[in-house]
Structure formats: C-alpha cells, structure tokens
Coordinates of C-alpha atoms and ligand atoms in Angstrom, one line a residue:
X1 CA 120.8 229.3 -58.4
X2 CA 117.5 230.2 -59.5
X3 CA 116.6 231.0 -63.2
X4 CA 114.2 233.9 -64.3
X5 CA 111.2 232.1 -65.6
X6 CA 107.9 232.6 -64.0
X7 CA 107.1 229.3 -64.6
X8 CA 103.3 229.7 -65.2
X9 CA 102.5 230.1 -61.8
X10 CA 100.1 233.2 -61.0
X11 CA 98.6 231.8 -64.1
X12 CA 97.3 229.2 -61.4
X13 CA 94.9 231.6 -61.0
X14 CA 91.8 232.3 -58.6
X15 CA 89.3 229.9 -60.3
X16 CA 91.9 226.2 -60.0
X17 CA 92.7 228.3 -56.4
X18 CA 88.9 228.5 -55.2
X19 CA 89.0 224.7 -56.2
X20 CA 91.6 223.8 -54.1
X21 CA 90.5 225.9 -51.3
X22 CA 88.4 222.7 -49.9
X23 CA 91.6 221.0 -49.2
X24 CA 93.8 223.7 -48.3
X25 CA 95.0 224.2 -44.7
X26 CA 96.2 227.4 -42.8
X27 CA 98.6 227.2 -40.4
X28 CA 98.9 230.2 -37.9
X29 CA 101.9 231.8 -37.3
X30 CA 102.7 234.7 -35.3
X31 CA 102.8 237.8 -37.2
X32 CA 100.0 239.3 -39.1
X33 CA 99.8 241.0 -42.2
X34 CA 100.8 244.6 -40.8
X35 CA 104.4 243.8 -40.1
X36 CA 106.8 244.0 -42.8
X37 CA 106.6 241.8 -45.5
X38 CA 109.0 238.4 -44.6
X39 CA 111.5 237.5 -47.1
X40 CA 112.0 233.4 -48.4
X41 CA 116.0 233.4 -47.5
X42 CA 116.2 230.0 -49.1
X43 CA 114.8 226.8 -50.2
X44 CA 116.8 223.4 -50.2
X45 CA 116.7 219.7 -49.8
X46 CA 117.8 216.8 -48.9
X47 CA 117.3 213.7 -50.3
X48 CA 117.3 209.7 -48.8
X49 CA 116.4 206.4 -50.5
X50 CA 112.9 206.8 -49.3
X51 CA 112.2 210.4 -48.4
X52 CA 113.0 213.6 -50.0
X53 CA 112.6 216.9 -47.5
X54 CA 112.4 220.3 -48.5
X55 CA 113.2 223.2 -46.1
X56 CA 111.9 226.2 -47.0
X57 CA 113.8 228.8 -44.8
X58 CA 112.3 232.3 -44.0
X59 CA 112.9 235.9 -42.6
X60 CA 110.4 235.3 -39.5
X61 CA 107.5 233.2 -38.8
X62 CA 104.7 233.3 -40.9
X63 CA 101.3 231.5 -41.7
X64 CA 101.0 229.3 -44.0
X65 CA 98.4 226.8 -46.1
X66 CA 99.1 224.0 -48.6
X67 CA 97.2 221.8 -50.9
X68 CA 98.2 219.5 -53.4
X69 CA 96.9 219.0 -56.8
X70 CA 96.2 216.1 -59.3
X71 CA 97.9 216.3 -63.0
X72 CA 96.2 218.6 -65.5
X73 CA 97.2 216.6 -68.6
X74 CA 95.8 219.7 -70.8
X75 CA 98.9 222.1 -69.3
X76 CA 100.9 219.0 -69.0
X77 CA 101.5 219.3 -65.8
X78 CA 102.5 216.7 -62.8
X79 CA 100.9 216.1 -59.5
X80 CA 102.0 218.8 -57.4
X81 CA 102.0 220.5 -53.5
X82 CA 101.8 224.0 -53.0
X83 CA 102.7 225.9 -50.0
X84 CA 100.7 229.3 -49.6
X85 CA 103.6 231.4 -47.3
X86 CA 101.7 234.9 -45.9
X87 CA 102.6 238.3 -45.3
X88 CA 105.9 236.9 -47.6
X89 CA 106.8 239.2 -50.8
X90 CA 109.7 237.7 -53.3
X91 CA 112.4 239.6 -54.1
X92 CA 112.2 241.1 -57.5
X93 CA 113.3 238.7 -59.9
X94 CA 113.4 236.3 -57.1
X95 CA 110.5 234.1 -58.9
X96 CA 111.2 231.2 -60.8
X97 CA 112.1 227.8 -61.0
X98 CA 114.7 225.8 -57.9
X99 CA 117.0 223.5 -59.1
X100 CA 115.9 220.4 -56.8
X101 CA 115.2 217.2 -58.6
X102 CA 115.4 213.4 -57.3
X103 CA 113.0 210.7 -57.3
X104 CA 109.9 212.1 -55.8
X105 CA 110.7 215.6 -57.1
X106 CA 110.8 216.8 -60.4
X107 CA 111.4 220.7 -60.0
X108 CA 110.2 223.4 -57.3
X109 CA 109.2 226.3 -58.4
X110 CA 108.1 230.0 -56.6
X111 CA 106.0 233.2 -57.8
X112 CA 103.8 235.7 -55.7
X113 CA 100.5 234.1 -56.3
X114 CA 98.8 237.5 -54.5
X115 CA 100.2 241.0 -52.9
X116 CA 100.3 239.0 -49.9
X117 CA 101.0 235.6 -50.7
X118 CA 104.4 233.7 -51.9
X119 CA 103.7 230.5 -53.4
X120 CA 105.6 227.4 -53.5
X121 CA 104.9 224.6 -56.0
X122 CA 106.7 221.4 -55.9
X123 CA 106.4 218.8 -59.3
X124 CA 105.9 216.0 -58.5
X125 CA 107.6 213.3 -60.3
X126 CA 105.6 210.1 -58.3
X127 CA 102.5 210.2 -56.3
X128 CA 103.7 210.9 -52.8
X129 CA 102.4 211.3 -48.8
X130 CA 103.4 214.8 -47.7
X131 CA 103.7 215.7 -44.2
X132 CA 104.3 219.5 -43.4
X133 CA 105.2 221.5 -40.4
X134 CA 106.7 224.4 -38.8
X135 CA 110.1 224.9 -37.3
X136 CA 111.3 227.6 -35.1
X137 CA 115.1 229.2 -34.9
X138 CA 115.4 230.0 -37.4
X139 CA 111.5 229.8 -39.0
X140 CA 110.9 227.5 -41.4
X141 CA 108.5 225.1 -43.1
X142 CA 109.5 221.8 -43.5
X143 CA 107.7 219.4 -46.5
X144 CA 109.1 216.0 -45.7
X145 CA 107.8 213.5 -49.2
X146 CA 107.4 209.8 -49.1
X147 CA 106.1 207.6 -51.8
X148 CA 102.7 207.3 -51.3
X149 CA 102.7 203.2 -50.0
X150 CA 101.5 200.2 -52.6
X151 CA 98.3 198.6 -51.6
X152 CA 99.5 195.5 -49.4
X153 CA 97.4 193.3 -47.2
X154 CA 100.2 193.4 -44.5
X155 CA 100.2 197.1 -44.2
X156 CA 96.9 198.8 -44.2
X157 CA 96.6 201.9 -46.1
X158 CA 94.1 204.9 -45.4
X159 CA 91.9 206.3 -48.1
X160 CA 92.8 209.6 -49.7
X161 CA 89.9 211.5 -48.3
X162 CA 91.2 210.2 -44.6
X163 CA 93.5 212.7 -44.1
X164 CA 90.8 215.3 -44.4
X165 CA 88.7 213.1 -41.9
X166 CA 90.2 213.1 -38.5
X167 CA 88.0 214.7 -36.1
X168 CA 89.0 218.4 -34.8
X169 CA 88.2 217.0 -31.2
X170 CA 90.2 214.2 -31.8
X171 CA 92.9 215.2 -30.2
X172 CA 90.7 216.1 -26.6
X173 CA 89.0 212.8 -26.7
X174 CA 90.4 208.9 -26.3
X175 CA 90.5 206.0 -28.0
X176 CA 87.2 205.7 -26.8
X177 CA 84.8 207.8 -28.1
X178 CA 87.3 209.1 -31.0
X179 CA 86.0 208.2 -34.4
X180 CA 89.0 207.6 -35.3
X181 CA 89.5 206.8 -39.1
X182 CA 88.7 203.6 -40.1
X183 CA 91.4 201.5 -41.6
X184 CA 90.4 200.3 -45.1
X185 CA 92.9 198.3 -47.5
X186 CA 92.8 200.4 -50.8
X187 CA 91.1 198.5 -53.6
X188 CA 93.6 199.9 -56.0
X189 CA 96.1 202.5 -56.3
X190 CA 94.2 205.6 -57.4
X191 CA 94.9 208.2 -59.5
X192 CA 97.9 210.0 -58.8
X193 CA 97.2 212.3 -56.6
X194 CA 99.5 213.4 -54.0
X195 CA 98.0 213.6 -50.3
X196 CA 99.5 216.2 -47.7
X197 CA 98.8 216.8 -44.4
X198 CA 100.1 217.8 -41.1
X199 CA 102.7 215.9 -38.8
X200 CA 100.6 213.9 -36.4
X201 CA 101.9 213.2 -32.4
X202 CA 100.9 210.5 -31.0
X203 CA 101.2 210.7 -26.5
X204 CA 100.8 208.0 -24.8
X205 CA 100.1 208.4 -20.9
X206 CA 101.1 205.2 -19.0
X207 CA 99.1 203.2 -17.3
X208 CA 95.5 204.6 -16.2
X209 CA 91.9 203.8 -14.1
X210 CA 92.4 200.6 -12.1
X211 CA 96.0 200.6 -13.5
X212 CA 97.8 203.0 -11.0
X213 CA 101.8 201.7 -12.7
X214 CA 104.0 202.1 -10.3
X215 CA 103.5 204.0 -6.4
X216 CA 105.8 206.0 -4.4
X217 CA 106.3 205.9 -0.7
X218 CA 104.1 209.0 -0.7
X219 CA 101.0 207.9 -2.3
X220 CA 102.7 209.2 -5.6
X221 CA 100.5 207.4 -8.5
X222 CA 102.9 207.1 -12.2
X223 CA 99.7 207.1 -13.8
X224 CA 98.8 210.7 -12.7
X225 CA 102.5 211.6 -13.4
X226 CA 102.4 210.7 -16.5
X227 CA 99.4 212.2 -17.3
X228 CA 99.9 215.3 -16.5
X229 CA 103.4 215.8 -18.2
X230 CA 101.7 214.6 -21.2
X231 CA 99.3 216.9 -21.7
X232 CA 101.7 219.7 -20.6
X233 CA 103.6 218.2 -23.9
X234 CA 100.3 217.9 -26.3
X235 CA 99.9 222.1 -25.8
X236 CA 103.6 222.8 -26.5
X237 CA 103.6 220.4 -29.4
X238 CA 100.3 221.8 -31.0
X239 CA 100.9 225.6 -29.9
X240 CA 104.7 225.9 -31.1
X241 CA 105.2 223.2 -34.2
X242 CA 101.5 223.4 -35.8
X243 CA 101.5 219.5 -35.5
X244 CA 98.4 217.8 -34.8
X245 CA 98.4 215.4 -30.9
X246 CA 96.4 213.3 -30.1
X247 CA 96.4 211.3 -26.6
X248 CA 95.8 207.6 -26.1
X249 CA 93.9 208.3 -23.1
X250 CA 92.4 212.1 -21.9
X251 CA 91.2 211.1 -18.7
X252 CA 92.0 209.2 -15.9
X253 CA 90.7 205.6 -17.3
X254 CA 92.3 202.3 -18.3
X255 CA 93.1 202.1 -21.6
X256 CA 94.6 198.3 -23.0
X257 CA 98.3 198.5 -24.6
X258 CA 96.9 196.5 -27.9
X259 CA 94.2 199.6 -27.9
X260 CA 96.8 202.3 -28.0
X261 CA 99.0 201.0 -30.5
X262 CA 95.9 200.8 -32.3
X263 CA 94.9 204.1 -32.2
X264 CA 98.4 205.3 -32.9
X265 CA 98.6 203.3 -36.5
X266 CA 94.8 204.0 -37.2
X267 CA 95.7 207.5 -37.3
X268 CA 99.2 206.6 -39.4
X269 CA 100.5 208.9 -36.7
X270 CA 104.4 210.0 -37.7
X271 CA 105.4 209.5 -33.8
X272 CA 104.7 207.8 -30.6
X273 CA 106.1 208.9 -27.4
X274 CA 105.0 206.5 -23.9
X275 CA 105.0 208.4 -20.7
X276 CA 106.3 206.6 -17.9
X277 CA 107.9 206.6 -14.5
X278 CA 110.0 204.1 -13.2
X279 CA 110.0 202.0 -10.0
X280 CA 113.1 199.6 -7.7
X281 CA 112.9 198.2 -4.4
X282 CA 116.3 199.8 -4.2
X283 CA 115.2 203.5 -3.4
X284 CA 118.4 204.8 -3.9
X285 CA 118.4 204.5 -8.1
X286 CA 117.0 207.2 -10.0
X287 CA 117.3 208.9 -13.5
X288 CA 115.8 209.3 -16.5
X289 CA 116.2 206.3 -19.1
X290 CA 114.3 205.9 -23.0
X291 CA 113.5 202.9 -24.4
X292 CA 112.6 201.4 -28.0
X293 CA 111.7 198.3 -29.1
X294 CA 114.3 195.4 -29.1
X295 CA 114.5 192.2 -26.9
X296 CA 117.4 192.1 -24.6
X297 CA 119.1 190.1 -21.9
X298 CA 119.4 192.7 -19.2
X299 CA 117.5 191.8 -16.5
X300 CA 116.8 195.0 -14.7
X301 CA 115.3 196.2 -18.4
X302 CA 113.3 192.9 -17.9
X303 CA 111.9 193.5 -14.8
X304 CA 110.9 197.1 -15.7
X305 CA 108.7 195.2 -18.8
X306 CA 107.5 193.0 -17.3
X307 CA 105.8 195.9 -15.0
X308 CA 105.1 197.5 -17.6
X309 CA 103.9 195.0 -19.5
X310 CA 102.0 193.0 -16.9
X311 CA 98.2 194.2 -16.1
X312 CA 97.2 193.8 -20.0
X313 CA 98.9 190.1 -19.4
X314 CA 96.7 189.1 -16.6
X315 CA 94.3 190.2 -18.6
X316 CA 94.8 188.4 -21.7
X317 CA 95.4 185.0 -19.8
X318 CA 95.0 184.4 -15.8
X319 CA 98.2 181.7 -16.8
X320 CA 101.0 183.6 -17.6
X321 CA 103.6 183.0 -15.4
X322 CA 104.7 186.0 -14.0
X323 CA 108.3 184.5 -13.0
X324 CA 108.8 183.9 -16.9
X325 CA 112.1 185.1 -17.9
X326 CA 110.4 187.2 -20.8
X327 CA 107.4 189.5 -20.2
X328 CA 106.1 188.2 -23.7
X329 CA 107.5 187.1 -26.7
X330 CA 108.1 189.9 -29.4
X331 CA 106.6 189.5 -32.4
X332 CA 109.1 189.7 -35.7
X333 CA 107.8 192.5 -37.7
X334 CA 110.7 193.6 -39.6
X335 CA 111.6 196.6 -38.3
X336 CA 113.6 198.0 -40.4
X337 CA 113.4 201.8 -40.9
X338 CA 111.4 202.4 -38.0
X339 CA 113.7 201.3 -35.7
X340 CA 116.3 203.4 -37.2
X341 CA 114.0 206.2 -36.4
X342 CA 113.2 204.7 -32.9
X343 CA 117.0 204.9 -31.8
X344 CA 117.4 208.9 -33.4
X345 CA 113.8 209.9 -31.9
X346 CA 114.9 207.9 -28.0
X347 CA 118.7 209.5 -28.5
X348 CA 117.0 213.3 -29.4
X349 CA 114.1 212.3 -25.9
X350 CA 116.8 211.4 -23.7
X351 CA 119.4 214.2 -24.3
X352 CA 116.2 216.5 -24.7
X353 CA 114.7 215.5 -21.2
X354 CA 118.1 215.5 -19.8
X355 CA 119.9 218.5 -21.0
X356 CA 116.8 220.7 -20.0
X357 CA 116.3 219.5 -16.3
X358 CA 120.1 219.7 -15.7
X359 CA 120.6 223.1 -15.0
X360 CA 117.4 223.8 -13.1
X361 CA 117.6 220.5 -11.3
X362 CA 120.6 218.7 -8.7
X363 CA 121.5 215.2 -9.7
X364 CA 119.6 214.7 -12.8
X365 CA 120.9 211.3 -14.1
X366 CA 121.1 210.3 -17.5
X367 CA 120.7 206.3 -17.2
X368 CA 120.6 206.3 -21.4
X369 CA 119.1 204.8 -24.5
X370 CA 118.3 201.4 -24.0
X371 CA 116.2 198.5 -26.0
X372 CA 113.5 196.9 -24.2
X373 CA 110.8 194.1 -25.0
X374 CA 107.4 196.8 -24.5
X375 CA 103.9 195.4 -25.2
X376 CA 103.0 199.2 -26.2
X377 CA 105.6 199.6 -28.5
X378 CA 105.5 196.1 -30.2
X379 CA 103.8 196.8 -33.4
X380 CA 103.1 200.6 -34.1
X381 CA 103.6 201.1 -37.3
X382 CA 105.8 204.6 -36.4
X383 CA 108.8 205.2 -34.9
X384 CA 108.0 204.4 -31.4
X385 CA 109.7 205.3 -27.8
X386 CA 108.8 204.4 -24.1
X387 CA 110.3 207.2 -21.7
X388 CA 110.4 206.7 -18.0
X389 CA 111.3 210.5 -16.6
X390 CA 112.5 209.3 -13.2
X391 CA 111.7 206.7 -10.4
X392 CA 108.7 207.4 -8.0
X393 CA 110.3 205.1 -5.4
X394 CA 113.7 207.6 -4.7
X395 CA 113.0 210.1 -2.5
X396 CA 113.9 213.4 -4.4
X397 CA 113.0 211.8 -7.6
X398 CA 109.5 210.6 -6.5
X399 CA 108.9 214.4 -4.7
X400 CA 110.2 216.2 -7.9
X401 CA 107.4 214.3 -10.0
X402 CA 104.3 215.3 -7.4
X403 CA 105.4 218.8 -8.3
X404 CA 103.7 220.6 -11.3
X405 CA 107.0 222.7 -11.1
X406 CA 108.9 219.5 -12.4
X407 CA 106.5 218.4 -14.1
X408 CA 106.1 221.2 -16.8
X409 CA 109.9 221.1 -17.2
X410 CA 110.1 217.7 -18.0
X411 CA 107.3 218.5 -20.6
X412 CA 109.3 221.3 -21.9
X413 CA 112.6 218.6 -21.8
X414 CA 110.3 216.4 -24.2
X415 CA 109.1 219.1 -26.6
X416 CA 112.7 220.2 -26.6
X417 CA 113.8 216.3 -27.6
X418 CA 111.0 215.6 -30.0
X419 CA 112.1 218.8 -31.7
X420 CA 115.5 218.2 -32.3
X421 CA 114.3 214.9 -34.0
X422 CA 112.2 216.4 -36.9
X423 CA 115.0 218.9 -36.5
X424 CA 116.9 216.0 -37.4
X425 CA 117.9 215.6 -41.5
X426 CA 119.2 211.9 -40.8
X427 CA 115.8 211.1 -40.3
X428 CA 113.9 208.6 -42.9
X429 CA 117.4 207.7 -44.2
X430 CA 119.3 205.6 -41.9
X431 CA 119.6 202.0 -42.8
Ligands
LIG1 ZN1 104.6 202.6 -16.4

C-alpha cells in the first residue's frame, strides 16, 4: 500500500512549523500524552464529482491540529493541509507516501514530524475549502475537500482570513449582537492557497419573544421547547464532534426567518437544523416528522407552513391573505446538491430522533421525511432541515416535551441523526 519514502516531511521543519502555528488549530481529544502511544490503522478516501474525503482512521481518540499551506515554488511543492495527530507514533517504516490521487488530491503523504506527533500532509492538486472534524466508533478524523468556489456575484464568497475571524463567543450570542463575518464578493481569485477549518452547525430554535409557535392545552409554549432541546444539542455537538454551533437565537427573543437564514449562510455554515414542535386541532395526532425544502400539494404540510411561516408574513405585509392556498411562493434557486443533502441529512434526523426515543419511550411515531414550502429554509445556502419533534396539542406528546427528561433525549436522538449524516460517505455526491 504504502511505499518507503520519507517524502521530505520532517524536513518541514520547526522554523515553516512556527510559521504556520498562527493558523493552526488544536482539537481536544480525550487522552493525553501519558497513555500509550495511538497507532494510524489506516488512511483512505473517497472521491465524488465535487468532493474528495479522506478518513483518517486511528487506534483511539486523539488531539489533533491542522493548517494548510501555500506552494513553495523553490521545493516545488503544491498547496497543501496538514493534520498534526498527538500522542500518535508510526509504525516503523510506516512513513511515507498514500496512494490517493483524484482531482483535488494529488498524493497524501505521513512522517512523525516530533516524538509525539504523526503528521499528515495532503498535495493539493487545486486550491480547495477543507472542512475537518472528529468521529467517534471507531476514532477518526475526517478531512472532507471542495474546490474552493469561483468568485460569482450570485453566490457570495468569504475572504480567506474569514475563517480565522468568527468570534469565539459566537456561538453563545445571537444574530444580534454576533459580529458575524461580513460577506464580501472576492475581488479576484487569490493565490492558491487552500483554506481549512472546522465543520460549522448551524441550530435554529423555532419561533421566539412575542412569537410563542404553537401552545399546548397546558400552557406548553414550542418556543421554549425548542429552545431548550436546542441547546441540549449545541453541547453534544461541540463537546463530542469538535464542530463549531452556533444558535440563531440564545435567548428567549424574536428573531425574523429572513435573519436566521442570514446568519446561517454569513457564517457558510455546513448544516442547518430548525427546531420545532408541531400543532392540530385534532389532539389525537402525534409523532415526530422532518422536513426540507420542496413545495407540495399536501394540505396538512400546508397548514403546518403556513404556521410556521406566518408571524414574519404579517410582518412583511398586513395583506397577505392568510386563507391563501400557499403560505408564500418559493423562490427558484436551483437547488441542486443541497437538496440532495437535505433529503440524506432529514432521512439520518428522522431515523436518528426516532430510533433513540423508541425504546425509552411508548408510541413514538415516525410520521416521516416529507418536503414542505418553509420560509426558514428557503434560501440557506447549506443543506437545510425543519424538524418538528412531536405535537404540543396531544396529551402524552405535549407532557413528554414540558419534561427536561424528554427533552435531553430528543437532543441526544438529534446528535445521534446529525451524526450518522457526516457519518454518511454518500454525502456531497448524490445528484
Ligand atoms: Zn414552529
């Protein structure tokens, strides 16, 4: 598999490390440098139109950094990422070049850059957007490459330095007094130099402030539902995947649908999941359904819009009709690839959500995937998904979500769904 050159690669050395340093990122894992050293069992790829991933599978959980580099022209080499694995030692011999080449990737190479330190390079063969993160069972990094986009006017691109400028209380504060990034079209395609940085969550909390969403016969409020599932998801997301969350909203305040989309694709967040909880006049329905964007003809899916939907409507314009057959008219971005996603991430949600509650829980229904016309949804930028985790009008249902009991498990159904999507090798390459 793996031939015997060194490659060049502890002749990196400390001073083109120090330089890096600026840009480089530790991840924690769990075990520190005392335990045994952890082993690379195996690094492999797969490859899409779009998207090349690399897995990078170890012996147990360790920390790890990353940085990319531009091309040194005077060692002839390409743009390149590095992942910094610690606490790992490489088999003797072990060091050396990985046969992985396609489009975005010209080879991937591996040496112990310290005592303590396995490093792996990747060559870049094009300048690409890297996002990286950590998997559990069994422990491994994940580098997932894109090409980094073309300067368009339809699609704004960040800046290189943005990734380096989100705020590190971004992710306790909302749309609101976040400074979030500014979106700036690129003047030109820069040098090429790769960017990398970690997979960022976007949580959406429905409704908010004067915007209660739907009310149970108890007093039961989706808006404080929501909200309190969602940040029991932002700590599991952050604490066990190393992924950066942010919330649309941190508080208990009302936050506009056009603003949270917004924030979502100001970030260039890689996900956005919409916490919701669902509502009939008929108190006997209940279940757990997930939606992504798509118009349809099913009226009950209409209704549900148009609630959830409706307060940013009346807002807008005093004369919408609320009797119109459609809650608004979606606009017709194309799509494309990000609904592809949508339907893997809502299928991976639902089943998620569903399969976790199930044992612990009587009755859990599964009322499915569906497509649905949602304000919140039209126009992110990522692949996008609108859960509603059961109806606050049913009796057990709407008791079930007052308790915090419930409530963390639905959370740990969520983290368990969104899991299994960047789990997920089909994603990025369905079409
Ligand atoms: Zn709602």
């Amino acid at each position: 598999m793996e031939d015997s050159r060194r490659a060049g690669l502890v002749a990196v050395g400390v001073g083109r490390y120090l330089a890096a340093a600026a840009l480089f990122t530790w991840v924690a894992g769990s075990a520190g440098l005392g335990h045994a050293a952890a082993r690379i069992e195996r690094i492999r790829s797969a490859a899409g139109k779009d998207y090349t991933r690399i897995v990078i599978d170890l012996s147990r959980k360790t920390s790890f950094g990353y940085a990319t580099l531009p091309p040194d022209s005077r060692r002839g080499l390409p743009p390149r990422l590095y992942v910094d694995l610690r606490g790992v030692r490489l088999d003797r011999g072990r060091a050396g070049a990985v046969p992985i080449s396609d489009a975005r990737v010209q080879r991937v190479r591996t040496g112990q850059f310290s005592a303590t330190t396995a490093r792996v390079v990747v060559d870049l063969a094009v300048p690409v957007v890297a996002k990286v993160f950590a998997l559990e069972t069994p422990p491994r990094i994940v580098i997932d490459l894109t090409a980094a986009p073309q300067a368009t006017p339809s699609r704004p691109v960040q800046e290189a330095s943005r990734s380096r400028a989100a705020p590190k209380t971004a992710a306790h504060s909302p749309p609101a007094t976040t400074a979030a990034p500014k979106v700036q079209p690129r003047k030109k395609q820069v040098a090429a130099i790769p960017r990398a940085r970690k997979l960022r969550v976007v949580i959406d909390p429905g409704h908010g402030g004067k915007d209660p969403g739907a009310r149970g016969p108890r007093g039961l409020a989706e808006k404080n539902a929501a909200f309190d599932i969602a940040r029991r998801l932002r700590d599991k997301l952050a604490r066990r995947l190393g992924v950066e969350v942010f919330m649309t909203r941190t508080d208990d305040r009302f936050v506009p649908l056009e603003k949270r989309k917004d924030f979502a694709n100001r970030l260039d967040a890689d996900l956005f999941v919409s916490i919701h909880a669902n509502a009939s006049k008929n108190r006997r329905l209940h279940g757990i359904e997930t939606y992504y964007l798509k118009n349809t003809n099913d009226r009950a899916t209409l209704r549900l819009a148009k609630l959830e939907n409706g307060v940013d409507l009346l807002m807008k314009d005093e004369d919408v009709s609320t009797d119109a057959d459609l809650p608004y008219i979606l606009s017709d971005m194309v799509q494309g690839q990000k609904e592809a996603d949508s339907i893997l991430l809502a299928g991976h949600v639902q089943t998620g959500l569903v399969e976790h509650l199930r044992p612990r829980y009587r009755g859990v229904e599964s009322l499915g995937v569906k497509q649905g016309p949602f304000l919140v949804l039209d126009g992110t930028y990522m692949p996008a998904v609108l859960v509603e985790v059961g109806f606050v009008t049913n009796s057990l249902e709407g008791r079930r979500l007052g308790a915090s009991a419930y409530r963390e498990a639905v959370a740990e159904g969520l983290y368990e769904g969104i899991k299994r999507y960047l789990e997920d090798d089909r994603v990025g390459q369905l079409r």
